[in-house]
Amino acid sequence: MSVLGLSCTRCNAQYPIGPLFYGCPACHKKGLGGALTVVYDYPAIAKTLDREAWGRHSHSIWRFKDLLPVQDPAFQISLGEGNTALVQPRVVCETAGLPRLYIKNETTNPTWAFKDRFHASSISMAKAMGYTKVTASTTGNHGASTAAYSAAAGMKTCAILCHPESSPLQRNIIRMYGGHAFVLENRYQYLETFVNDHGFYPSTTMEPMPVGTPFGIEGYKTIAFEVYAQLGGKTPDRMFFPIAAGDVLYGPWKGFRELKQLGIADRLPVLHGIQPAGCNPYVQSFRQGLHDVITHPDPRSIALSIRDDMGGRPALEALYESGGDASDVSEEEIVEAVHLLARSGFLVEPSSAASVAGAVKAGRQGRISRDDTVVCIVTGSGAKWPEVVEKLVPSPTPVEPTWDDICRELGL
Ligand SMILES: Cc1ncc(COP(=O)(O)O)c(C=O)c1O
Ligand SMILES: [Zn+2]
């Protein structure tokens, strides 16, 4: 059995695998967020690791089962997530002046977002622990994925607490999967009641001292395993992530650390966490050299999915450890990145484009070398946000245009 238990990322206390939803109980008692992380028996894994299985073409994160928390195949839920393309977006590469820039296109996951890696692992753990009711708080993507994997796992009830600005399409998608979508301003108090009084499994970050779901974050490690293999057994020089809770950054960081620990990779990437300038708690915390993320008093941005007013300590520590940074991008830079990606052939939502906006900005400012291999995580599809696409589309679709109108539009 390669899973040893849970360890606190703040105080290193060790616990057996179990439903410790508020993080480390010792830290929680002191009013601190002690995010837990799954610990494995790495020397044992190094001896038995089936790396051939990693290379096999399979749309499921479970080909990396040696480094995932659910080891019994009976509980390993999959909708065919992962194995996403690592591709070069032509117009982005040209604009940034970065010929070795790639995107990891997570929009092709089953619910069109990287979140599916999280829930494949998290909901499998919920099933393994005997839960039949699941809840999550969401701006859209997270809840859609929770509902899809709850359906796949045969969960009896899935209650999703939606941000008031979440897209109506996302809420309908949740309902189509059999979930219940409730639009609520203060979602945390409901989350607590579901968990504490009604036996729900929270597949979500717990507040008020944000701690991620350790079992979900394990799923994100598979981004690192795939990127490493797709680059022909190499670590990229730099990686750019759009961050909110920060799990999307901490997960792959842990994955790369494990590759190094197992003697597979010889080095770690430099990480860049990107946030909107109107909601940048990591950036402010990083600039002040803090070790906990401050709360942003008045978050504003078109990038709703990364408009979180707080964040978690593990991602902030990962930025320091990797020698990277947290930096912000303006609304104009985010929108420009959406268009650069679209003109390259990729339709993404603004939050998703923030990683690319950060890389383009760094490239233009000459802060990164043209020779660097750069990977931007492109997290979610634009297709789930019709209202945003409508706002950003360069010109409205002409209805019954005259021949003159057509010639003018085409420049004939
Ligand atoms: C499209 C998109 N990008 C990035 C993020 C940020 O992920 P994390 O909260 O793990 O930092 C989210 C989170 O909801 C998202 O939906
Ligand atoms: Zn602790």
Short mmCIF file of C-alpha atoms and ligand atoms in Angstrom, two decimals:
data_model
loop_
_atom_site.label_atom_id
_atom_site.label_comp_id
_atom_site.label_asym_id
_atom_site.label_seq_id
_atom_site.Cartn_x
_atom_site.Cartn_y
_atom_site.Cartn_z
CA MET A 1 0.00 0.00 0.00
CA SER A 2 1.77 3.15 -1.17
CA VAL A 3 -0.50 5.70 0.56
CA LEU A 4 0.79 6.45 4.06
CA GLY A 5 -1.70 9.08 5.22
CA LEU A 6 -2.17 12.84 5.43
CA SER A 7 0.37 15.44 6.48
CA CYS A 8 -0.21 19.08 7.45
CA THR A 9 1.52 21.50 5.08
CA ARG A 10 1.85 23.99 7.96
CA CYS A 11 2.91 22.00 11.04
CA ASN A 12 3.77 18.58 9.55
CA ALA A 13 1.39 16.71 11.89
CA GLN A 14 0.51 13.29 10.45
CA TYR A 15 -2.97 11.78 10.25
CA PRO A 16 -4.51 8.64 8.77
CA ILE A 17 -6.54 9.08 5.58
CA GLY A 18 -9.98 10.27 6.61
CA PRO A 19 -12.64 12.97 6.38
CA LEU A 20 -10.60 15.88 7.84
CA PHE A 21 -12.44 18.52 5.84
CA TYR A 22 -11.23 21.54 7.82
CA GLY A 23 -7.60 20.61 7.34
CA CYS A 24 -5.25 19.81 10.21
CA PRO A 25 -7.28 19.69 13.47
CA ALA A 26 -4.31 21.02 15.50
CA CYS A 27 -3.91 24.09 13.25
CA HIS A 28 -7.68 24.58 12.99
CA LYS A 29 -7.90 24.76 16.80
CA LYS A 30 -5.41 27.65 16.69
CA GLY A 31 -7.51 29.48 14.08
CA LEU A 32 -5.08 28.64 11.26
CA GLY A 33 -5.68 26.94 7.92
CA GLY A 34 -3.54 23.79 7.95
CA ALA A 35 -4.04 22.31 4.48
CA LEU A 36 -3.45 18.57 4.43
CA THR A 37 -1.65 16.69 1.70
CA VAL A 38 -1.50 12.98 0.89
CA VAL A 39 1.81 11.29 1.72
CA TYR A 40 3.11 8.23 -0.12
CA ASP A 41 5.81 5.66 0.51
CA TYR A 42 8.11 6.96 -2.24
CA PRO A 43 10.94 4.39 -1.82
CA ALA A 44 8.37 1.58 -2.18
CA ILE A 45 6.77 3.28 -5.21
CA ALA A 46 10.18 3.80 -6.86
CA LYS A 47 10.70 0.01 -6.74
CA THR A 48 7.36 -0.98 -8.24
CA LEU A 49 6.31 1.99 -10.40
CA ASP A 50 4.79 0.91 -13.73
CA ARG A 51 6.00 3.76 -15.95
CA GLU A 52 4.94 1.93 -19.07
CA ALA A 53 1.32 2.35 -17.97
CA TRP A 54 1.90 6.13 -17.90
CA GLY A 55 2.75 6.10 -21.59
CA ARG A 56 -0.22 3.97 -22.59
CA HIS A 57 -2.86 5.93 -24.43
CA SER A 58 -5.67 6.17 -21.97
CA HIS A 59 -8.08 8.97 -21.23
CA SER A 60 -8.15 8.52 -17.48
CA ILE A 61 -5.99 9.84 -14.66
CA TRP A 62 -5.96 6.36 -13.14
CA ARG A 63 -3.03 5.29 -15.31
CA PHE A 64 -1.05 7.22 -12.67
CA LYS A 65 -2.68 5.19 -9.88
CA ASP A 66 0.62 4.54 -8.05
CA LEU A 67 0.66 8.25 -7.11
CA LEU A 68 -3.07 8.73 -6.52
CA PRO A 69 -4.93 8.27 -3.23
CA VAL A 70 -7.57 5.68 -4.23
CA GLN A 71 -5.92 2.37 -4.94
CA ASP A 72 -8.94 0.06 -5.15
CA PRO A 73 -10.10 -0.05 -8.81
CA ALA A 74 -13.69 -0.53 -7.60
CA PHE A 75 -13.74 3.10 -6.45
CA GLN A 76 -11.70 4.73 -9.23
CA ILE A 77 -14.24 6.93 -11.04
CA SER A 78 -13.39 8.27 -14.49
CA LEU A 79 -15.16 10.13 -17.28
CA GLY A 80 -12.12 9.93 -19.53
CA GLU A 81 -10.37 13.02 -18.13
CA GLY A 82 -6.77 14.01 -18.80
CA ASN A 83 -4.42 13.26 -21.68
CA THR A 84 -5.00 16.78 -22.92
CA ALA A 85 -2.90 18.23 -25.73
CA LEU A 86 0.28 20.24 -25.22
CA VAL A 87 0.17 22.53 -28.24
CA GLN A 88 1.65 25.74 -29.58
CA PRO A 89 -0.86 28.59 -30.10
CA ARG A 90 0.53 30.29 -33.23
CA VAL A 91 -0.55 33.90 -32.66
CA VAL A 92 0.32 33.80 -28.95
CA CYS A 93 3.86 32.53 -29.65
CA GLU A 94 4.40 35.26 -32.27
CA THR A 95 3.02 38.05 -30.08
CA ALA A 96 4.95 37.01 -26.99
CA GLY A 97 8.15 36.43 -28.99
CA LEU A 98 8.37 33.03 -27.31
CA PRO A 99 8.92 30.29 -29.90
CA ARG A 100 8.84 27.56 -27.24
CA LEU A 101 5.55 28.52 -25.61
CA TYR A 102 2.94 25.76 -25.26
CA ILE A 103 -0.52 25.59 -23.80
CA LYS A 104 -1.76 22.58 -21.90
CA ASN A 105 -5.27 22.64 -23.29
CA GLU A 106 -7.46 21.55 -20.40
CA THR A 107 -10.63 22.70 -22.19
CA THR A 108 -10.95 19.27 -23.79
CA ASN A 109 -11.73 17.52 -20.51
CA PRO A 110 -15.21 15.94 -20.12
CA THR A 111 -16.77 19.07 -18.57
CA TRP A 112 -14.46 21.39 -20.54
CA ALA A 113 -12.20 22.31 -17.62
CA PHE A 114 -9.16 21.08 -15.67
CA LYS A 115 -11.51 20.53 -12.70
CA ASP A 116 -12.26 17.01 -13.97
CA ARG A 117 -8.86 15.81 -12.82
CA PHE A 118 -9.74 17.09 -9.33
CA HIS A 119 -13.12 15.39 -9.15
CA ALA A 120 -11.97 12.10 -10.67
CA SER A 121 -9.76 11.81 -7.61
CA SER A 122 -11.92 13.60 -5.01
CA ILE A 123 -15.26 11.92 -5.81
CA SER A 124 -13.52 8.53 -6.01
CA MET A 125 -12.31 9.14 -2.45
CA ALA A 126 -15.83 10.17 -1.39
CA LYS A 127 -17.12 6.87 -2.77
CA ALA A 128 -14.32 4.90 -1.14
CA MET A 129 -15.21 6.52 2.22
CA GLY A 130 -18.88 5.57 1.77
CA TYR A 131 -20.41 9.00 1.10
CA THR A 132 -23.62 9.25 -0.94
CA LYS A 133 -24.12 13.04 -0.75
CA VAL A 134 -21.75 15.62 -2.21
CA THR A 135 -21.61 19.40 -2.09
CA ALA A 136 -19.37 22.16 -3.51
CA SER A 137 -19.24 25.93 -3.83
CA THR A 138 -18.63 27.28 -7.33
CA THR A 139 -18.42 30.10 -9.83
CA GLY A 140 -19.42 27.51 -12.45
CA ASN A 141 -16.67 25.16 -13.62
CA HIS A 142 -16.03 23.49 -10.30
CA GLY A 143 -19.71 22.71 -9.69
CA ALA A 144 -20.32 21.39 -13.20
CA SER A 145 -17.47 18.97 -12.74
CA THR A 146 -18.61 17.96 -9.22
CA ALA A 147 -22.06 17.17 -10.62
CA ALA A 148 -20.72 15.14 -13.56
CA TYR A 149 -18.48 12.98 -11.38
CA SER A 150 -21.22 12.59 -8.75
CA ALA A 151 -23.40 11.25 -11.56
CA ALA A 152 -20.65 8.88 -12.67
CA ALA A 153 -20.18 7.67 -9.09
CA GLY A 154 -23.92 7.13 -8.55
CA MET A 155 -24.11 9.65 -5.68
CA LYS A 156 -27.67 10.07 -4.34
CA THR A 157 -27.52 13.84 -3.85
CA CYS A 158 -25.32 16.56 -5.29
CA ALA A 159 -25.95 20.10 -3.97
CA ILE A 160 -24.02 22.86 -5.74
CA LEU A 161 -23.85 26.33 -4.22
CA CYS A 162 -23.45 28.81 -7.07
CA HIS A 163 -22.00 32.32 -7.13
CA PRO A 164 -24.73 34.82 -8.13
CA GLU A 165 -22.73 35.76 -11.26
CA SER A 166 -22.23 32.15 -12.39
CA SER A 167 -23.36 31.63 -15.96
CA PRO A 168 -26.98 30.38 -16.31
CA LEU A 169 -25.69 27.79 -18.81
CA GLN A 170 -23.31 26.41 -16.18
CA ARG A 171 -26.21 26.09 -13.72
CA ASN A 172 -28.28 24.26 -16.33
CA ILE A 173 -25.35 21.95 -17.05
CA ILE A 174 -25.21 21.11 -13.33
CA ARG A 175 -28.94 20.31 -13.40
CA MET A 176 -28.58 18.20 -16.54
CA TYR A 177 -26.03 16.03 -14.70
CA GLY A 178 -28.65 15.52 -11.97
CA GLY A 179 -27.20 18.01 -9.52
CA HIS A 180 -29.14 20.70 -7.66
CA ALA A 181 -27.91 24.25 -8.30
CA PHE A 182 -28.68 26.96 -5.73
CA VAL A 183 -27.67 30.57 -6.33
CA LEU A 184 -26.57 32.05 -3.02
CA GLU A 185 -24.64 35.11 -1.87
CA ASN A 186 -23.26 33.58 1.33
CA ARG A 187 -22.45 30.02 0.34
CA TYR A 188 -20.18 29.08 3.23
CA GLN A 189 -22.83 28.83 5.95
CA TYR A 190 -24.85 26.40 3.80
CA LEU A 191 -21.75 24.39 3.02
CA GLU A 192 -20.99 24.04 6.73
CA THR A 193 -24.54 22.94 7.52
CA PHE A 194 -24.54 20.34 4.72
CA VAL A 195 -21.25 18.93 5.96
CA ASN A 196 -21.74 19.11 9.72
CA ASP A 197 -25.45 18.34 10.04
CA HIS A 198 -26.36 16.31 6.94
CA GLY A 199 -23.36 14.08 6.19
CA PHE A 200 -22.32 15.63 2.87
CA TYR A 201 -18.81 15.20 1.44
CA PRO A 202 -17.40 18.64 0.51
CA SER A 203 -15.53 18.41 -2.81
CA THR A 204 -14.45 22.03 -2.43
CA THR A 205 -12.18 24.47 -0.62
CA MET A 206 -13.33 24.97 2.96
CA GLU A 207 -13.43 28.45 4.46
CA PRO A 208 -12.97 30.73 6.39
CA MET A 209 -9.29 29.65 6.58
CA PRO A 210 -9.08 28.24 3.07
CA VAL A 211 -7.93 24.64 2.90
CA GLY A 212 -8.21 22.71 -0.34
CA THR A 213 -9.50 19.15 -0.70
CA PRO A 214 -6.31 17.08 -0.45
CA PHE A 215 -7.80 14.22 -2.46
CA GLY A 216 -8.81 16.52 -5.32
CA ILE A 217 -5.45 18.27 -5.50
CA GLU A 218 -3.85 14.85 -6.07
CA GLY A 219 -5.71 14.71 -9.39
CA TYR A 220 -4.00 17.93 -10.52
CA LYS A 221 -0.58 16.28 -10.13
CA THR A 222 -1.36 14.39 -13.32
CA ILE A 223 -0.91 17.67 -15.25
CA ALA A 224 2.78 17.53 -14.27
CA PHE A 225 3.13 13.85 -15.19
CA GLU A 226 1.61 14.48 -18.62
CA VAL A 227 3.59 17.66 -19.37
CA TYR A 228 6.84 15.93 -18.44
CA ALA A 229 6.08 13.02 -20.78
CA GLN A 230 4.80 15.28 -23.59
CA LEU A 231 8.07 17.25 -23.56
CA GLY A 232 9.90 13.97 -24.16
CA GLY A 233 10.92 13.42 -20.53
CA LYS A 234 11.82 17.03 -19.73
CA THR A 235 10.76 19.57 -17.15
CA PRO A 236 9.60 22.88 -18.69
CA ASP A 237 11.63 25.93 -17.69
CA ARG A 238 8.56 27.90 -16.67
CA MET A 239 4.87 27.31 -16.06
CA PHE A 240 2.10 29.92 -15.92
CA PHE A 241 -1.15 29.28 -14.02
CA PRO A 242 -4.34 31.33 -13.54
CA ILE A 243 -4.81 31.10 -9.77
CA ALA A 244 -7.73 31.54 -7.38
CA ALA A 245 -7.57 29.05 -4.48
CA GLY A 246 -4.18 28.06 -5.91
CA ASP A 247 -4.86 24.31 -6.12
CA VAL A 248 -4.25 24.36 -9.89
CA LEU A 249 -0.66 25.46 -9.16
CA TYR A 250 0.08 23.50 -6.01
CA GLY A 251 -1.08 20.18 -7.52
CA PRO A 252 1.31 20.16 -10.51
CA TRP A 253 4.10 21.52 -8.26
CA LYS A 254 3.63 18.51 -5.99
CA GLY A 255 3.61 16.29 -9.09
CA PHE A 256 6.96 17.65 -10.30
CA ARG A 257 8.43 17.31 -6.80
CA GLU A 258 7.36 13.67 -6.78
CA LEU A 259 8.95 13.07 -10.20
CA LYS A 260 12.20 14.45 -8.79
CA GLN A 261 11.89 12.49 -5.55
CA LEU A 262 11.42 9.28 -7.55
CA GLY A 263 14.57 10.02 -9.56
CA ILE A 264 12.60 10.53 -12.79
CA ALA A 265 12.97 14.31 -13.32
CA ASP A 266 16.27 16.06 -12.63
CA ARG A 267 14.84 19.51 -11.89
CA LEU A 268 11.72 21.53 -11.07
CA PRO A 269 10.00 24.24 -13.12
CA VAL A 270 9.82 27.93 -12.16
CA LEU A 271 6.19 28.74 -11.40
CA HIS A 272 4.27 31.93 -12.15
CA GLY A 273 0.85 32.48 -10.57
CA ILE A 274 -1.27 34.98 -12.53
CA GLN A 275 -4.19 36.99 -11.16
CA PRO A 276 -6.30 39.92 -12.39
CA ALA A 277 -5.03 43.30 -11.13
CA GLY A 278 -8.52 43.90 -9.69
CA CYS A 279 -8.30 40.78 -7.52
CA ASN A 280 -4.72 39.90 -6.67
CA PRO A 281 -4.41 38.61 -3.08
CA TYR A 282 -1.50 36.27 -3.98
CA VAL A 283 0.35 39.07 -5.77
CA GLN A 284 0.06 41.41 -2.79
CA SER A 285 1.06 38.67 -0.36
CA PHE A 286 4.03 37.64 -2.53
CA ARG A 287 5.27 41.24 -2.84
CA GLN A 288 5.16 41.59 0.94
CA GLY A 289 6.96 38.27 1.44
CA LEU A 290 4.07 36.87 3.50
CA HIS A 291 3.46 33.19 4.16
CA ASP A 292 -0.32 33.35 4.32
CA VAL A 293 -2.53 34.92 1.67
CA ILE A 294 -4.26 38.18 2.64
CA THR A 295 -7.95 38.82 1.88
CA HIS A 296 -8.71 41.20 -0.99
CA PRO A 297 -11.41 43.66 0.15
CA ASP A 298 -13.06 44.46 -3.20
CA PRO A 299 -12.46 41.86 -5.93
CA ARG A 300 -13.29 42.98 -9.49
CA SER A 301 -12.59 41.35 -12.84
CA ILE A 302 -14.18 39.88 -15.95
CA ALA A 303 -12.32 36.70 -14.96
CA LEU A 304 -14.98 35.45 -12.53
CA SER A 305 -13.49 31.96 -12.07
CA ILE A 306 -10.31 33.44 -10.59
CA ARG A 307 -11.95 36.32 -8.77
CA ASP A 308 -11.41 34.75 -5.31
CA ASP A 309 -10.71 37.22 -2.53
CA MET A 310 -8.45 34.75 -0.67
CA GLY A 311 -6.05 31.91 -1.32
CA GLY A 312 -4.15 29.10 0.33
CA ARG A 313 -0.68 28.91 1.80
CA PRO A 314 0.61 25.83 -0.14
CA ALA A 315 0.47 27.63 -3.52
CA LEU A 316 2.17 30.73 -2.09
CA GLU A 317 4.97 28.59 -0.64
CA ALA A 318 5.32 26.79 -3.99
CA LEU A 319 5.89 30.14 -5.73
CA TYR A 320 8.73 31.00 -3.33
CA GLU A 321 10.26 27.51 -3.47
CA SER A 322 10.26 27.39 -7.28
CA GLY A 323 12.00 30.76 -7.60
CA GLY A 324 8.97 32.11 -9.45
CA ASP A 325 6.49 34.84 -8.62
CA ALA A 326 2.88 35.98 -8.50
CA SER A 327 2.05 38.77 -10.92
CA ASP A 328 -1.06 40.45 -12.18
CA VAL A 329 -2.56 41.37 -15.53
CA SER A 330 -5.03 44.12 -16.44
CA GLU A 331 -8.52 43.50 -17.78
CA GLU A 332 -7.27 44.64 -21.21
CA GLU A 333 -4.40 42.15 -21.09
CA ILE A 334 -6.80 39.32 -20.18
CA VAL A 335 -9.17 40.21 -23.01
CA GLU A 336 -6.26 40.51 -25.45
CA ALA A 337 -5.13 36.99 -24.44
CA VAL A 338 -8.64 35.61 -25.05
CA HIS A 339 -8.44 37.05 -28.59
CA LEU A 340 -4.86 35.88 -29.20
CA LEU A 341 -5.90 32.36 -28.22
CA ALA A 342 -9.05 32.52 -30.32
CA ARG A 343 -7.02 33.72 -33.34
CA SER A 344 -4.76 30.73 -32.70
CA GLY A 345 -7.79 28.41 -32.75
CA PHE A 346 -8.62 28.06 -29.04
CA LEU A 347 -11.82 29.35 -27.44
CA VAL A 348 -11.24 29.92 -23.73
CA GLU A 349 -12.87 31.85 -20.92
CA PRO A 350 -11.12 34.99 -19.59
CA SER A 351 -9.87 33.30 -16.37
CA SER A 352 -8.30 30.62 -18.46
CA ALA A 353 -6.55 33.19 -20.67
CA ALA A 354 -4.91 34.87 -17.67
CA SER A 355 -1.99 32.41 -17.72
CA VAL A 356 -1.33 33.30 -21.35
CA ALA A 357 -1.74 37.02 -20.60
CA GLY A 358 0.96 36.66 -17.93
CA ALA A 359 3.35 34.87 -20.31
CA VAL A 360 2.74 37.37 -23.13
CA LYS A 361 3.43 40.25 -20.73
CA ALA A 362 6.63 38.63 -19.43
CA GLY A 363 7.73 37.85 -23.01
CA ARG A 364 7.12 41.41 -24.19
CA GLN A 365 8.98 42.85 -21.23
CA GLY A 366 11.91 40.55 -21.90
CA ARG A 367 11.56 39.01 -18.43
CA ILE A 368 11.89 35.51 -19.87
CA SER A 369 14.31 34.13 -22.41
CA ARG A 370 13.23 33.22 -25.96
CA ASP A 371 14.95 29.89 -25.38
CA ASP A 372 12.79 29.00 -22.38
CA THR A 373 10.26 26.21 -22.71
CA VAL A 374 7.12 27.80 -21.31
CA VAL A 375 3.89 25.96 -20.50
CA CYS A 376 0.69 27.92 -19.85
CA ILE A 377 -2.15 26.01 -18.27
CA VAL A 378 -5.31 26.89 -20.17
CA THR A 379 -7.97 25.83 -17.72
CA GLY A 380 -11.50 26.19 -19.08
CA SER A 381 -13.49 26.54 -22.29
CA GLY A 382 -15.18 29.72 -23.48
CA ALA A 383 -18.11 27.65 -24.73
CA LYS A 384 -19.62 27.51 -21.22
CA TRP A 385 -19.81 31.33 -21.00
CA PRO A 386 -22.08 32.50 -23.87
CA GLU A 387 -22.69 35.91 -22.23
CA VAL A 388 -18.93 36.56 -22.14
CA VAL A 389 -18.39 35.41 -25.72
CA GLU A 390 -21.19 37.73 -26.82
CA LYS A 391 -19.49 40.64 -25.05
CA LEU A 392 -16.08 39.93 -26.58
CA VAL A 393 -16.97 38.96 -30.13
CA PRO A 394 -15.40 41.56 -32.48
CA SER A 395 -18.49 42.23 -34.61
CA PRO A 396 -22.05 40.90 -34.34
CA THR A 397 -23.15 38.24 -36.82
CA PRO A 398 -24.76 40.03 -39.77
CA VAL A 399 -28.34 38.97 -40.53
CA GLU A 400 -29.37 39.14 -44.21
CA PRO A 401 -26.50 41.47 -45.19
CA THR A 402 -26.49 43.13 -48.61
CA TRP A 403 -23.76 42.21 -51.11
CA ASP A 404 -22.18 45.59 -50.32
CA ASP A 405 -22.11 44.77 -46.60
CA ILE A 406 -20.43 41.42 -47.33
CA CYS A 407 -17.80 43.05 -49.55
CA ARG A 408 -17.12 45.72 -46.92
CA GLU A 409 -16.67 43.10 -44.15
CA LEU A 410 -14.39 40.96 -46.32
CA GLY A 411 -12.49 43.92 -47.74
CA LEU A 412 -13.26 42.80 -51.32
C1 LIG B 1 -11.20 28.41 -15.54
C2 LIG B 1 -10.49 28.44 -14.22
N1 LIG B 1 -9.20 28.76 -14.18
C3 LIG B 1 -8.51 28.79 -13.02
C4 LIG B 1 -9.11 28.52 -11.80
C5 LIG B 1 -8.30 28.62 -10.55
O1 LIG B 1 -8.09 27.39 -9.92
P1 LIG B 1 -7.67 27.30 -8.40
O2 LIG B 1 -8.87 27.77 -7.60
O3 LIG B 1 -7.33 25.87 -8.19
O4 LIG B 1 -6.50 28.23 -8.23
C6 LIG B 1 -10.46 28.17 -11.78
C7 LIG B 1 -11.14 27.88 -10.51
O5 LIG B 1 -12.33 27.85 -10.39
C8 LIG B 1 -11.18 28.12 -13.03
O6 LIG B 1 -12.48 27.78 -13.09
ZN ZN B 2 -1.15 21.56 11.22
#
